[in-house]
Amino acid sequence: MSVMTAEIEIGRLPDVRMAFHLMGLHIREVGSRWTYPSHEHPMYELHWMIEGDMKMIVEGRNYVQKKGDLLVIRPGIIHSCKSAGSHGFTYFCVHFSVSDPAFTRELERLQTACYEVSSPLVQELAPFLTDLCELATENRRRPLSAAKTMKAYAAVFELLGTLVEQLSQTDHVVLTKKELVASRIAENIEASIRGSLHHGQMEDSGRTYVQDIAEALKLSSSQVNRIFQQVYGKAPRKYMSEMLLSEAQRLLLQTDMSIDHIAMMLGYKTSAHFSRQFKRWTGMTPSECRSGASVIAPTNRAGGGG
């Protein structure tokens, strides 16, 4: 007779299910007359000075970055850059987005800022920034091996985890009542998307979500929209679209489902409609996103500092 022994679970980590998009990671050396015009992009940007001085203009505010300084730029923020010295400069730049809701909420509190080389945040991030610079340089010479690619992934997640940890320690964020309500609204949006994703009910449902959330929180729809806009800087519908984009990226990059199947799961009547929306979101088609997925972008990628 077999005897069943008792099992006691003494620890567990959450399941990992996220879309992570890293784009435009490069190191570039430029001359003293180099400039890059005003532009914006839908991702967060980390801009680290390796040598020299650079002037970044972010929504009319001037930042002068010196060796070792780190500039963090939020999505959708207009910025331009040029040399601030007579000998040019060398910089490291990366754009990223992460779909994980908890991580996203932490980043939503992050304001565009320049952190000096001596700041605790830069001191903690410097080892991971250095690792990524070395891997990007190596990738320029020859494609990374599978092992080196995994090291790049590890360096990225160490970098972002340390970023959030340092921000929470240095900013001493105490949520106001309004921020708590906005956080609950965000959680409700995320839960609604997870609950209905596989039923093809996502398209054009933002207004219904807002009404349902308002009823659950005993608020009016206008209050939900106003509070969320004040705290997150965007409407609940836009936040929902960003969550949908993250889910679309996850499905494209982490599964072998056809684009038709993904479009159906996300509630689009046709893959063509989904492709048009995805291109409006990202500037590329779903096929281009899938075929171009890479943790390290080529260092000769067209484009400038941001």
PDB file of C-alpha atoms in Angstrom:
ATOM      1  CA  MET A   1       0.000   0.000   0.000  1.00  0.00           C
ATOM      2  CA  SER A   2       1.403   3.375  -0.965  1.00  0.00           C
ATOM      3  CA  VAL A   3       1.592   6.032   1.687  1.00  0.00           C
ATOM      4  CA  MET A   4       0.921   9.672   0.791  1.00  0.00           C
ATOM      5  CA  THR A   5       3.246  12.090   2.524  1.00  0.00           C
ATOM      6  CA  ALA A   6       2.126  15.608   3.373  1.00  0.00           C
ATOM      7  CA  GLU A   7       3.443  18.428   1.207  1.00  0.00           C
ATOM      8  CA  ILE A   8       3.903  21.901   2.638  1.00  0.00           C
ATOM      9  CA  GLU A   9       4.645  24.708   0.242  1.00  0.00           C
ATOM     10  CA  ILE A  10       7.163  27.060   1.837  1.00  0.00           C
ATOM     11  CA  GLY A  11       7.607  29.553  -0.953  1.00  0.00           C
ATOM     12  CA  ARG A  12       6.404  30.595  -4.394  1.00  0.00           C
ATOM     13  CA  LEU A  13       7.249  33.191  -7.012  1.00  0.00           C
ATOM     14  CA  PRO A  14       4.545  34.690  -9.252  1.00  0.00           C
ATOM     15  CA  ASP A  15       4.110  33.301 -12.756  1.00  0.00           C
ATOM     16  CA  VAL A  16       5.943  35.365 -15.372  1.00  0.00           C
ATOM     17  CA  ARG A  17       3.695  36.657 -18.140  1.00  0.00           C
ATOM     18  CA  MET A  18       4.730  39.933 -19.695  1.00  0.00           C
ATOM     19  CA  ALA A  19       5.726  41.583 -22.947  1.00  0.00           C
ATOM     20  CA  PHE A  20       9.051  43.352 -22.746  1.00  0.00           C
ATOM     21  CA  HIS A  21      10.187  45.502 -25.654  1.00  0.00           C
ATOM     22  CA  LEU A  22      13.728  46.840 -25.831  1.00  0.00           C
ATOM     23  CA  MET A  23      14.499  48.999 -28.858  1.00  0.00           C
ATOM     24  CA  GLY A  24      17.296  51.181 -30.141  1.00  0.00           C
ATOM     25  CA  LEU A  25      19.963  50.131 -27.663  1.00  0.00           C
ATOM     26  CA  HIS A  26      23.143  51.653 -29.003  1.00  0.00           C
ATOM     27  CA  ILE A  27      26.400  53.405 -28.167  1.00  0.00           C
ATOM     28  CA  ARG A  28      27.343  56.271 -30.434  1.00  0.00           C
ATOM     29  CA  GLU A  29      30.237  58.709 -30.710  1.00  0.00           C
ATOM     30  CA  VAL A  30      29.392  62.052 -32.345  1.00  0.00           C
ATOM     31  CA  GLY A  31      31.178  65.276 -33.235  1.00  0.00           C
ATOM     32  CA  SER A  32      30.895  68.720 -31.669  1.00  0.00           C
ATOM     33  CA  ARG A  33      28.413  69.934 -34.312  1.00  0.00           C
ATOM     34  CA  TRP A  34      26.072  66.956 -34.003  1.00  0.00           C
ATOM     35  CA  THR A  35      22.398  67.698 -33.324  1.00  0.00           C
ATOM     36  CA  TYR A  36      19.170  65.690 -33.293  1.00  0.00           C
ATOM     37  CA  PRO A  37      15.840  67.454 -33.916  1.00  0.00           C
ATOM     38  CA  SER A  38      12.758  67.502 -31.678  1.00  0.00           C
ATOM     39  CA  HIS A  39      10.986  64.153 -31.564  1.00  0.00           C
ATOM     40  CA  GLU A  40       9.049  61.829 -29.280  1.00  0.00           C
ATOM     41  CA  HIS A  41       8.427  58.099 -28.957  1.00  0.00           C
ATOM     42  CA  PRO A  42       6.002  55.811 -27.088  1.00  0.00           C
ATOM     43  CA  MET A  43       8.662  54.249 -24.848  1.00  0.00           C
ATOM     44  CA  TYR A  44      10.734  55.215 -21.842  1.00  0.00           C
ATOM     45  CA  GLU A  45      14.264  56.336 -22.675  1.00  0.00           C
ATOM     46  CA  LEU A  46      17.455  55.998 -20.645  1.00  0.00           C
ATOM     47  CA  HIS A  47      20.245  58.264 -21.935  1.00  0.00           C
ATOM     48  CA  TRP A  48      23.662  57.757 -20.278  1.00  0.00           C
ATOM     49  CA  MET A  49      26.723  59.906 -21.000  1.00  0.00           C
ATOM     50  CA  ILE A  50      29.939  57.934 -21.408  1.00  0.00           C
ATOM     51  CA  GLU A  51      32.284  60.771 -22.417  1.00  0.00           C
ATOM     52  CA  GLY A  52      31.893  64.497 -23.053  1.00  0.00           C
ATOM     53  CA  ASP A  53      29.001  66.901 -22.492  1.00  0.00           C
ATOM     54  CA  MET A  54      25.581  66.996 -24.134  1.00  0.00           C
ATOM     55  CA  LYS A  55      22.641  69.383 -23.990  1.00  0.00           C
ATOM     56  CA  MET A  56      19.154  67.837 -24.027  1.00  0.00           C
ATOM     57  CA  ILE A  57      16.084  70.062 -24.336  1.00  0.00           C
ATOM     58  CA  VAL A  58      13.025  68.316 -22.889  1.00  0.00           C
ATOM     59  CA  GLU A  59       9.718  70.173 -23.357  1.00  0.00           C
ATOM     60  CA  GLY A  60      11.541  73.502 -23.246  1.00  0.00           C
ATOM     61  CA  ARG A  61      13.718  72.673 -20.229  1.00  0.00           C
ATOM     62  CA  ASN A  62      17.495  72.468 -20.656  1.00  0.00           C
ATOM     63  CA  TYR A  63      19.537  69.624 -19.188  1.00  0.00           C
ATOM     64  CA  VAL A  64      23.323  69.510 -19.513  1.00  0.00           C
ATOM     65  CA  GLN A  65      24.594  65.957 -19.154  1.00  0.00           C
ATOM     66  CA  LYS A  66      28.192  65.368 -18.183  1.00  0.00           C
ATOM     67  CA  LYS A  67      30.172  62.127 -18.062  1.00  0.00           C
ATOM     68  CA  GLY A  68      28.266  59.508 -16.082  1.00  0.00           C
ATOM     69  CA  ASP A  69      24.982  61.449 -15.811  1.00  0.00           C
ATOM     70  CA  LEU A  70      21.741  59.621 -16.615  1.00  0.00           C
ATOM     71  CA  LEU A  71      18.680  61.242 -18.168  1.00  0.00           C
ATOM     72  CA  VAL A  72      15.330  59.467 -17.909  1.00  0.00           C
ATOM     73  CA  ILE A  73      12.620  60.528 -20.395  1.00  0.00           C
ATOM     74  CA  ARG A  74       8.961  59.502 -20.192  1.00  0.00           C
ATOM     75  CA  PRO A  75       6.963  58.311 -23.239  1.00  0.00           C
ATOM     76  CA  GLY A  76       5.416  60.993 -25.428  1.00  0.00           C
ATOM     77  CA  ILE A  77       7.746  63.744 -24.198  1.00  0.00           C
ATOM     78  CA  ILE A  78       9.182  66.016 -26.924  1.00  0.00           C
ATOM     79  CA  HIS A  79      12.956  66.350 -26.734  1.00  0.00           C
ATOM     80  CA  SER A  80      15.999  67.263 -28.819  1.00  0.00           C
ATOM     81  CA  CYS A  81      19.742  67.144 -28.215  1.00  0.00           C
ATOM     82  CA  LYS A  82      23.069  68.593 -29.315  1.00  0.00           C
ATOM     83  CA  SER A  83      26.685  68.743 -28.232  1.00  0.00           C
ATOM     84  CA  ALA A  84      27.512  71.027 -25.306  1.00  0.00           C
ATOM     85  CA  GLY A  85      31.289  70.933 -25.763  1.00  0.00           C
ATOM     86  CA  SER A  86      33.960  71.451 -28.385  1.00  0.00           C
ATOM     87  CA  HIS A  87      35.108  67.839 -28.697  1.00  0.00           C
ATOM     88  CA  GLY A  88      31.898  65.873 -29.228  1.00  0.00           C
ATOM     89  CA  PHE A  89      30.685  63.133 -26.912  1.00  0.00           C
ATOM     90  CA  THR A  90      29.848  59.433 -26.552  1.00  0.00           C
ATOM     91  CA  TYR A  91      26.507  58.248 -25.217  1.00  0.00           C
ATOM     92  CA  PHE A  92      24.485  55.121 -24.537  1.00  0.00           C
ATOM     93  CA  CYS A  93      20.761  55.089 -25.269  1.00  0.00           C
ATOM     94  CA  VAL A  94      17.935  52.590 -24.885  1.00  0.00           C
ATOM     95  CA  HIS A  95      14.146  52.710 -25.240  1.00  0.00           C
ATOM     96  CA  PHE A  96      11.976  50.198 -23.424  1.00  0.00           C
ATOM     97  CA  SER A  97       8.441  49.283 -22.434  1.00  0.00           C
ATOM     98  CA  VAL A  98       7.211  46.595 -20.031  1.00  0.00           C
ATOM     99  CA  SER A  99       3.677  45.245 -19.822  1.00  0.00           C
ATOM    100  CA  ASP A 100       3.777  44.091 -16.189  1.00  0.00           C
ATOM    101  CA  PRO A 101       1.032  46.135 -14.414  1.00  0.00           C
ATOM    102  CA  ALA A 102       2.858  46.544 -11.092  1.00  0.00           C
ATOM    103  CA  PHE A 103       6.029  47.680 -12.841  1.00  0.00           C
ATOM    104  CA  THR A 104       4.057  50.006 -15.095  1.00  0.00           C
ATOM    105  CA  ARG A 105       2.396  51.686 -12.125  1.00  0.00           C
ATOM    106  CA  GLU A 106       5.791  52.359 -10.543  1.00  0.00           C
ATOM    107  CA  LEU A 107       7.120  53.881 -13.761  1.00  0.00           C
ATOM    108  CA  GLU A 108       4.015  56.066 -14.130  1.00  0.00           C
ATOM    109  CA  ARG A 109       5.207  58.008 -11.066  1.00  0.00           C
ATOM    110  CA  LEU A 110       8.616  58.580 -12.648  1.00  0.00           C
ATOM    111  CA  GLN A 111       9.137  62.125 -13.888  1.00  0.00           C
ATOM    112  CA  THR A 112      11.658  63.133 -16.553  1.00  0.00           C
ATOM    113  CA  ALA A 113      14.849  63.989 -14.684  1.00  0.00           C
ATOM    114  CA  CYS A 114      18.621  64.082 -14.977  1.00  0.00           C
ATOM    115  CA  TYR A 115      20.523  62.149 -12.297  1.00  0.00           C
ATOM    116  CA  GLU A 116      24.157  63.109 -11.719  1.00  0.00           C
ATOM    117  CA  VAL A 117      26.879  60.491 -11.725  1.00  0.00           C
ATOM    118  CA  SER A 118      27.259  60.814  -7.943  1.00  0.00           C
ATOM    119  CA  SER A 119      23.565  60.149  -7.234  1.00  0.00           C
ATOM    120  CA  PRO A 120      22.623  56.860  -5.509  1.00  0.00           C
ATOM    121  CA  LEU A 121      20.435  55.903  -8.472  1.00  0.00           C
ATOM    122  CA  VAL A 122      23.249  56.178 -11.034  1.00  0.00           C
ATOM    123  CA  GLN A 123      25.721  54.480  -8.714  1.00  0.00           C
ATOM    124  CA  GLU A 124      23.394  51.476  -8.436  1.00  0.00           C
ATOM    125  CA  LEU A 125      22.571  51.357 -12.165  1.00  0.00           C
ATOM    126  CA  ALA A 126      26.115  51.914 -13.498  1.00  0.00           C
ATOM    127  CA  PRO A 127      27.224  48.230 -13.363  1.00  0.00           C
ATOM    128  CA  PHE A 128      24.245  47.097 -15.448  1.00  0.00           C
ATOM    129  CA  LEU A 129      24.589  50.012 -17.887  1.00  0.00           C
ATOM    130  CA  THR A 130      28.263  49.077 -18.297  1.00  0.00           C
ATOM    131  CA  ASP A 131      27.377  45.416 -18.936  1.00  0.00           C
ATOM    132  CA  LEU A 132      24.875  46.410 -21.624  1.00  0.00           C
ATOM    133  CA  CYS A 133      27.376  48.755 -23.273  1.00  0.00           C
ATOM    134  CA  GLU A 134      29.929  45.936 -23.442  1.00  0.00           C
ATOM    135  CA  LEU A 135      27.372  43.539 -24.925  1.00  0.00           C
ATOM    136  CA  ALA A 136      26.233  46.133 -27.490  1.00  0.00           C
ATOM    137  CA  THR A 137      29.858  46.703 -28.525  1.00  0.00           C
ATOM    138  CA  GLU A 138      30.430  42.964 -28.833  1.00  0.00           C
ATOM    139  CA  ASN A 139      27.231  42.566 -30.871  1.00  0.00           C
ATOM    140  CA  ARG A 140      28.569  45.186 -33.270  1.00  0.00           C
ATOM    141  CA  ARG A 141      31.592  42.979 -33.976  1.00  0.00           C
ATOM    142  CA  ARG A 142      29.697  39.686 -34.213  1.00  0.00           C
ATOM    143  CA  PRO A 143      26.197  38.418 -33.322  1.00  0.00           C
ATOM    144  CA  LEU A 144      25.787  37.479 -29.683  1.00  0.00           C
ATOM    145  CA  SER A 145      25.694  33.815 -28.755  1.00  0.00           C
ATOM    146  CA  ALA A 146      22.630  32.399 -27.013  1.00  0.00           C
ATOM    147  CA  ALA A 147      24.454  32.584 -23.681  1.00  0.00           C
ATOM    148  CA  LYS A 148      25.441  36.218 -24.195  1.00  0.00           C
ATOM    149  CA  THR A 149      21.906  37.071 -25.272  1.00  0.00           C
ATOM    150  CA  MET A 150      20.590  35.648 -22.002  1.00  0.00           C
ATOM    151  CA  LYS A 151      23.171  37.729 -20.145  1.00  0.00           C
ATOM    152  CA  ALA A 152      21.824  40.785 -21.937  1.00  0.00           C
ATOM    153  CA  TYR A 153      18.286  39.906 -20.814  1.00  0.00           C
ATOM    154  CA  ALA A 154      19.561  39.449 -17.252  1.00  0.00           C
ATOM    155  CA  ALA A 155      21.352  42.830 -17.319  1.00  0.00           C
ATOM    156  CA  VAL A 156      18.217  44.564 -18.601  1.00  0.00           C
ATOM    157  CA  PHE A 157      15.967  43.137 -15.900  1.00  0.00           C
ATOM    158  CA  GLU A 158      18.571  43.870 -13.208  1.00  0.00           C
ATOM    159  CA  LEU A 159      18.741  47.421 -14.544  1.00  0.00           C
ATOM    160  CA  LEU A 160      14.977  47.971 -14.495  1.00  0.00           C
ATOM    161  CA  GLY A 161      14.460  46.239 -11.160  1.00  0.00           C
ATOM    162  CA  THR A 162      17.171  48.395  -9.590  1.00  0.00           C
ATOM    163  CA  LEU A 163      15.685  51.511 -11.207  1.00  0.00           C
ATOM    164  CA  VAL A 164      12.283  50.926  -9.603  1.00  0.00           C
ATOM    165  CA  GLU A 165      13.855  49.952  -6.278  1.00  0.00           C
ATOM    166  CA  GLN A 166      15.964  53.116  -6.157  1.00  0.00           C
ATOM    167  CA  LEU A 167      13.072  55.348  -7.155  1.00  0.00           C
ATOM    168  CA  SER A 168      10.886  53.937  -4.382  1.00  0.00           C
ATOM    169  CA  GLN A 169      13.668  54.544  -1.853  1.00  0.00           C
ATOM    170  CA  THR A 170      14.623  58.040  -2.938  1.00  0.00           C
ATOM    171  CA  ASP A 171      11.213  59.486  -3.703  1.00  0.00           C
ATOM    172  CA  HIS A 172       9.502  58.296  -0.491  1.00  0.00           C
ATOM    173  CA  VAL A 173       6.183  58.164  -2.308  1.00  0.00           C
ATOM    174  CA  VAL A 174       3.138  58.435  -0.040  1.00  0.00           C
ATOM    175  CA  LEU A 175      -0.029  57.891  -2.019  1.00  0.00           C
ATOM    176  CA  THR A 176      -2.795  60.436  -1.659  1.00  0.00           C
ATOM    177  CA  LYS A 177      -6.444  59.418  -1.617  1.00  0.00           C
ATOM    178  CA  LYS A 178      -6.700  60.473  -5.256  1.00  0.00           C
ATOM    179  CA  GLU A 179      -3.662  58.340  -6.195  1.00  0.00           C
ATOM    180  CA  LEU A 180      -5.120  55.350  -4.369  1.00  0.00           C
ATOM    181  CA  VAL A 181      -8.366  55.721  -6.335  1.00  0.00           C
ATOM    182  CA  ALA A 182      -6.440  56.034  -9.606  1.00  0.00           C
ATOM    183  CA  SER A 183      -4.459  52.918  -8.728  1.00  0.00           C
ATOM    184  CA  ARG A 184      -7.689  51.005  -8.142  1.00  0.00           C
ATOM    185  CA  ILE A 185      -8.993  52.228 -11.501  1.00  0.00           C
ATOM    186  CA  ALA A 186      -5.804  50.934 -13.174  1.00  0.00           C
ATOM    187  CA  GLU A 187      -6.157  47.590 -11.398  1.00  0.00           C
ATOM    188  CA  ASN A 188      -9.769  47.320 -12.558  1.00  0.00           C
ATOM    189  CA  ILE A 189      -8.790  48.051 -16.158  1.00  0.00           C
ATOM    190  CA  GLU A 190      -6.075  45.391 -16.026  1.00  0.00           C
ATOM    191  CA  ALA A 191      -8.432  42.859 -14.436  1.00  0.00           C
ATOM    192  CA  SER A 192     -11.098  43.571 -17.057  1.00  0.00           C
ATOM    193  CA  ILE A 193      -8.624  43.008 -19.864  1.00  0.00           C
ATOM    194  CA  ARG A 194      -7.354  39.750 -18.357  1.00  0.00           C
ATOM    195  CA  GLY A 195     -10.906  38.528 -17.763  1.00  0.00           C
ATOM    196  CA  SER A 196     -12.228  39.162 -21.253  1.00  0.00           C
ATOM    197  CA  LEU A 197      -9.117  38.822 -23.417  1.00  0.00           C
ATOM    198  CA  HIS A 198      -9.898  35.342 -24.682  1.00  0.00           C
ATOM    199  CA  HIS A 199     -13.532  36.104 -25.460  1.00  0.00           C
ATOM    200  CA  GLY A 200     -12.937  38.563 -28.285  1.00  0.00           C
ATOM    201  CA  GLN A 201     -14.577  41.469 -26.483  1.00  0.00           C
ATOM    202  CA  MET A 202     -11.728  43.959 -26.343  1.00  0.00           C
ATOM    203  CA  GLU A 203     -12.391  46.197 -29.321  1.00  0.00           C
ATOM    204  CA  ASP A 204     -14.282  49.471 -28.674  1.00  0.00           C
ATOM    205  CA  SER A 205     -15.077  48.505 -25.089  1.00  0.00           C
ATOM    206  CA  GLY A 206     -13.294  51.319 -23.266  1.00  0.00           C
ATOM    207  CA  ARG A 207     -16.482  53.242 -22.510  1.00  0.00           C
ATOM    208  CA  THR A 208     -18.097  50.144 -20.987  1.00  0.00           C
ATOM    209  CA  TYR A 209     -15.019  49.525 -18.833  1.00  0.00           C
ATOM    210  CA  VAL A 210     -15.129  53.065 -17.474  1.00  0.00           C
ATOM    211  CA  GLN A 211     -18.839  52.716 -16.637  1.00  0.00           C
ATOM    212  CA  ASP A 212     -18.297  49.348 -14.923  1.00  0.00           C
ATOM    213  CA  ILE A 213     -15.332  50.672 -12.949  1.00  0.00           C
ATOM    214  CA  ALA A 214     -17.262  53.792 -11.931  1.00  0.00           C
ATOM    215  CA  GLU A 215     -20.093  51.632 -10.594  1.00  0.00           C
ATOM    216  CA  ALA A 216     -17.678  49.357  -8.710  1.00  0.00           C
ATOM    217  CA  LEU A 217     -15.973  52.351  -7.068  1.00  0.00           C
ATOM    218  CA  LYS A 218     -19.251  54.246  -6.527  1.00  0.00           C
ATOM    219  CA  LEU A 219     -18.056  57.129  -8.690  1.00  0.00           C
ATOM    220  CA  SER A 220     -19.406  58.767 -11.816  1.00  0.00           C
ATOM    221  CA  SER A 221     -17.766  58.089 -15.174  1.00  0.00           C
ATOM    222  CA  SER A 222     -16.597  61.708 -15.331  1.00  0.00           C
ATOM    223  CA  GLN A 223     -14.960  61.368 -11.885  1.00  0.00           C
ATOM    224  CA  VAL A 224     -13.151  58.215 -12.989  1.00  0.00           C
ATOM    225  CA  ASN A 225     -11.852  59.952 -16.109  1.00  0.00           C
ATOM    226  CA  ARG A 226     -10.846  63.129 -14.258  1.00  0.00           C
ATOM    227  CA  ILE A 227      -9.055  61.417 -11.343  1.00  0.00           C
ATOM    228  CA  PHE A 228      -7.196  59.009 -13.601  1.00  0.00           C
ATOM    229  CA  GLN A 229      -6.150  61.831 -15.945  1.00  0.00           C
ATOM    230  CA  GLN A 230      -4.857  63.914 -13.040  1.00  0.00           C
ATOM    231  CA  VAL A 231      -2.758  61.091 -11.561  1.00  0.00           C
ATOM    232  CA  TYR A 232      -1.607  59.143 -14.628  1.00  0.00           C
ATOM    233  CA  GLY A 233      -1.584  61.995 -17.139  1.00  0.00           C
ATOM    234  CA  LYS A 234      -3.774  60.077 -19.578  1.00  0.00           C
ATOM    235  CA  ALA A 235      -7.365  58.935 -19.975  1.00  0.00           C
ATOM    236  CA  PRO A 236      -8.415  55.442 -18.811  1.00  0.00           C
ATOM    237  CA  ARG A 237      -9.111  54.574 -22.459  1.00  0.00           C
ATOM    238  CA  LYS A 238      -5.515  55.411 -23.421  1.00  0.00           C
ATOM    239  CA  TYR A 239      -4.216  53.350 -20.502  1.00  0.00           C
ATOM    240  CA  MET A 240      -6.367  50.455 -21.686  1.00  0.00           C
ATOM    241  CA  SER A 241      -4.941  50.834 -25.210  1.00  0.00           C
ATOM    242  CA  GLU A 242      -1.414  50.660 -23.796  1.00  0.00           C
ATOM    243  CA  MET A 243      -2.281  47.463 -21.906  1.00  0.00           C
ATOM    244  CA  LEU A 244      -3.706  46.011 -25.120  1.00  0.00           C
ATOM    245  CA  LEU A 245      -0.547  46.982 -26.981  1.00  0.00           C
ATOM    246  CA  SER A 246       1.552  45.238 -24.326  1.00  0.00           C
ATOM    247  CA  GLU A 247      -0.587  42.107 -24.622  1.00  0.00           C
ATOM    248  CA  ALA A 248      -0.301  42.236 -28.419  1.00  0.00           C
ATOM    249  CA  GLN A 249       3.493  42.529 -28.149  1.00  0.00           C
ATOM    250  CA  ARG A 250       3.621  39.624 -25.700  1.00  0.00           C
ATOM    251  CA  LEU A 251       1.620  37.400 -28.027  1.00  0.00           C
ATOM    252  CA  LEU A 252       3.697  38.396 -31.062  1.00  0.00           C
ATOM    253  CA  LEU A 253       7.082  38.001 -29.372  1.00  0.00           C
ATOM    254  CA  GLN A 254       6.479  35.097 -27.017  1.00  0.00           C
ATOM    255  CA  THR A 255       4.128  32.791 -28.934  1.00  0.00           C
ATOM    256  CA  ASP A 256       3.963  31.282 -32.410  1.00  0.00           C
ATOM    257  CA  MET A 257       0.260  32.111 -32.846  1.00  0.00           C
ATOM    258  CA  SER A 258      -0.665  33.473 -36.244  1.00  0.00           C
ATOM    259  CA  ILE A 259      -1.396  37.195 -36.539  1.00  0.00           C
ATOM    260  CA  ASP A 260      -4.977  36.291 -37.525  1.00  0.00           C
ATOM    261  CA  HIS A 261      -5.366  34.336 -34.274  1.00  0.00           C
ATOM    262  CA  ILE A 262      -3.877  37.154 -32.184  1.00  0.00           C
ATOM    263  CA  ALA A 263      -6.184  39.677 -33.844  1.00  0.00           C
ATOM    264  CA  MET A 264      -9.174  37.477 -33.010  1.00  0.00           C
ATOM    265  CA  MET A 265      -8.072  37.072 -29.386  1.00  0.00           C
ATOM    266  CA  LEU A 266      -7.783  40.842 -29.031  1.00  0.00           C
ATOM    267  CA  GLY A 267     -11.289  41.330 -30.408  1.00  0.00           C
ATOM    268  CA  TYR A 268     -10.553  42.650 -33.894  1.00  0.00           C
ATOM    269  CA  LYS A 269     -12.868  41.576 -36.674  1.00  0.00           C
ATOM    270  CA  THR A 270     -10.004  41.301 -39.178  1.00  0.00           C
ATOM    271  CA  SER A 271      -6.228  41.029 -38.983  1.00  0.00           C
ATOM    272  CA  ALA A 272      -6.008  44.041 -41.304  1.00  0.00           C
ATOM    273  CA  HIS A 273      -7.811  46.202 -38.722  1.00  0.00           C
ATOM    274  CA  PHE A 274      -5.498  44.917 -35.999  1.00  0.00           C
ATOM    275  CA  SER A 275      -2.428  45.597 -38.160  1.00  0.00           C
ATOM    276  CA  ARG A 276      -3.532  49.181 -38.835  1.00  0.00           C
ATOM    277  CA  GLN A 277      -4.099  49.813 -35.121  1.00  0.00           C
ATOM    278  CA  PHE A 278      -0.804  48.195 -34.160  1.00  0.00           C
ATOM    279  CA  LYS A 279       1.054  50.377 -36.662  1.00  0.00           C
ATOM    280  CA  ARG A 280      -0.631  53.490 -35.236  1.00  0.00           C
ATOM    281  CA  TRP A 281       0.578  52.409 -31.791  1.00  0.00           C
ATOM    282  CA  THR A 282       4.152  51.465 -32.663  1.00  0.00           C
ATOM    283  CA  GLY A 283       5.050  52.676 -36.145  1.00  0.00           C
ATOM    284  CA  MET A 284       5.522  49.099 -37.349  1.00  0.00           C
ATOM    285  CA  THR A 285       3.273  46.260 -38.474  1.00  0.00           C
ATOM    286  CA  PRO A 286       2.777  43.119 -36.359  1.00  0.00           C
ATOM    287  CA  SER A 287       4.898  41.183 -38.865  1.00  0.00           C
ATOM    288  CA  GLU A 288       7.725  43.721 -38.595  1.00  0.00           C
ATOM    289  CA  CYS A 289       7.535  43.585 -34.789  1.00  0.00           C
ATOM    290  CA  ARG A 290       7.767  39.795 -34.801  1.00  0.00           C
ATOM    291  CA  SER A 291      10.541  39.503 -37.397  1.00  0.00           C
ATOM    292  CA  GLY A 292      12.615  42.320 -35.911  1.00  0.00           C
ATOM    293  CA  ALA A 293      12.398  41.249 -32.256  1.00  0.00           C
ATOM    294  CA  SER A 294      15.800  41.386 -30.611  1.00  0.00           C
ATOM    295  CA  VAL A 295      17.139  42.188 -27.179  1.00  0.00           C
ATOM    296  CA  ILE A 296      20.103  44.102 -28.668  1.00  0.00           C
ATOM    297  CA  ALA A 297      19.419  46.371 -31.617  1.00  0.00           C
ATOM    298  CA  PRO A 298      22.245  46.897 -34.134  1.00  0.00           C
ATOM    299  CA  THR A 299      24.513  49.780 -33.180  1.00  0.00           C
ATOM    300  CA  ASN A 300      24.281  51.285 -36.659  1.00  0.00           C
ATOM    301  CA  ARG A 301      20.503  51.596 -36.367  1.00  0.00           C
ATOM    302  CA  ALA A 302      19.209  54.637 -38.269  1.00  0.00           C
ATOM    303  CA  GLY A 303      18.236  57.524 -36.050  1.00  0.00           C
ATOM    304  CA  GLY A 304      19.737  59.717 -33.383  1.00  0.00           C
ATOM    305  CA  GLY A 305      20.144  60.063 -29.676  1.00  0.00           C
ATOM    306  CA  GLY A 306      16.543  59.708 -28.666  1.00  0.00           C
TER     307      GLY A 306
END
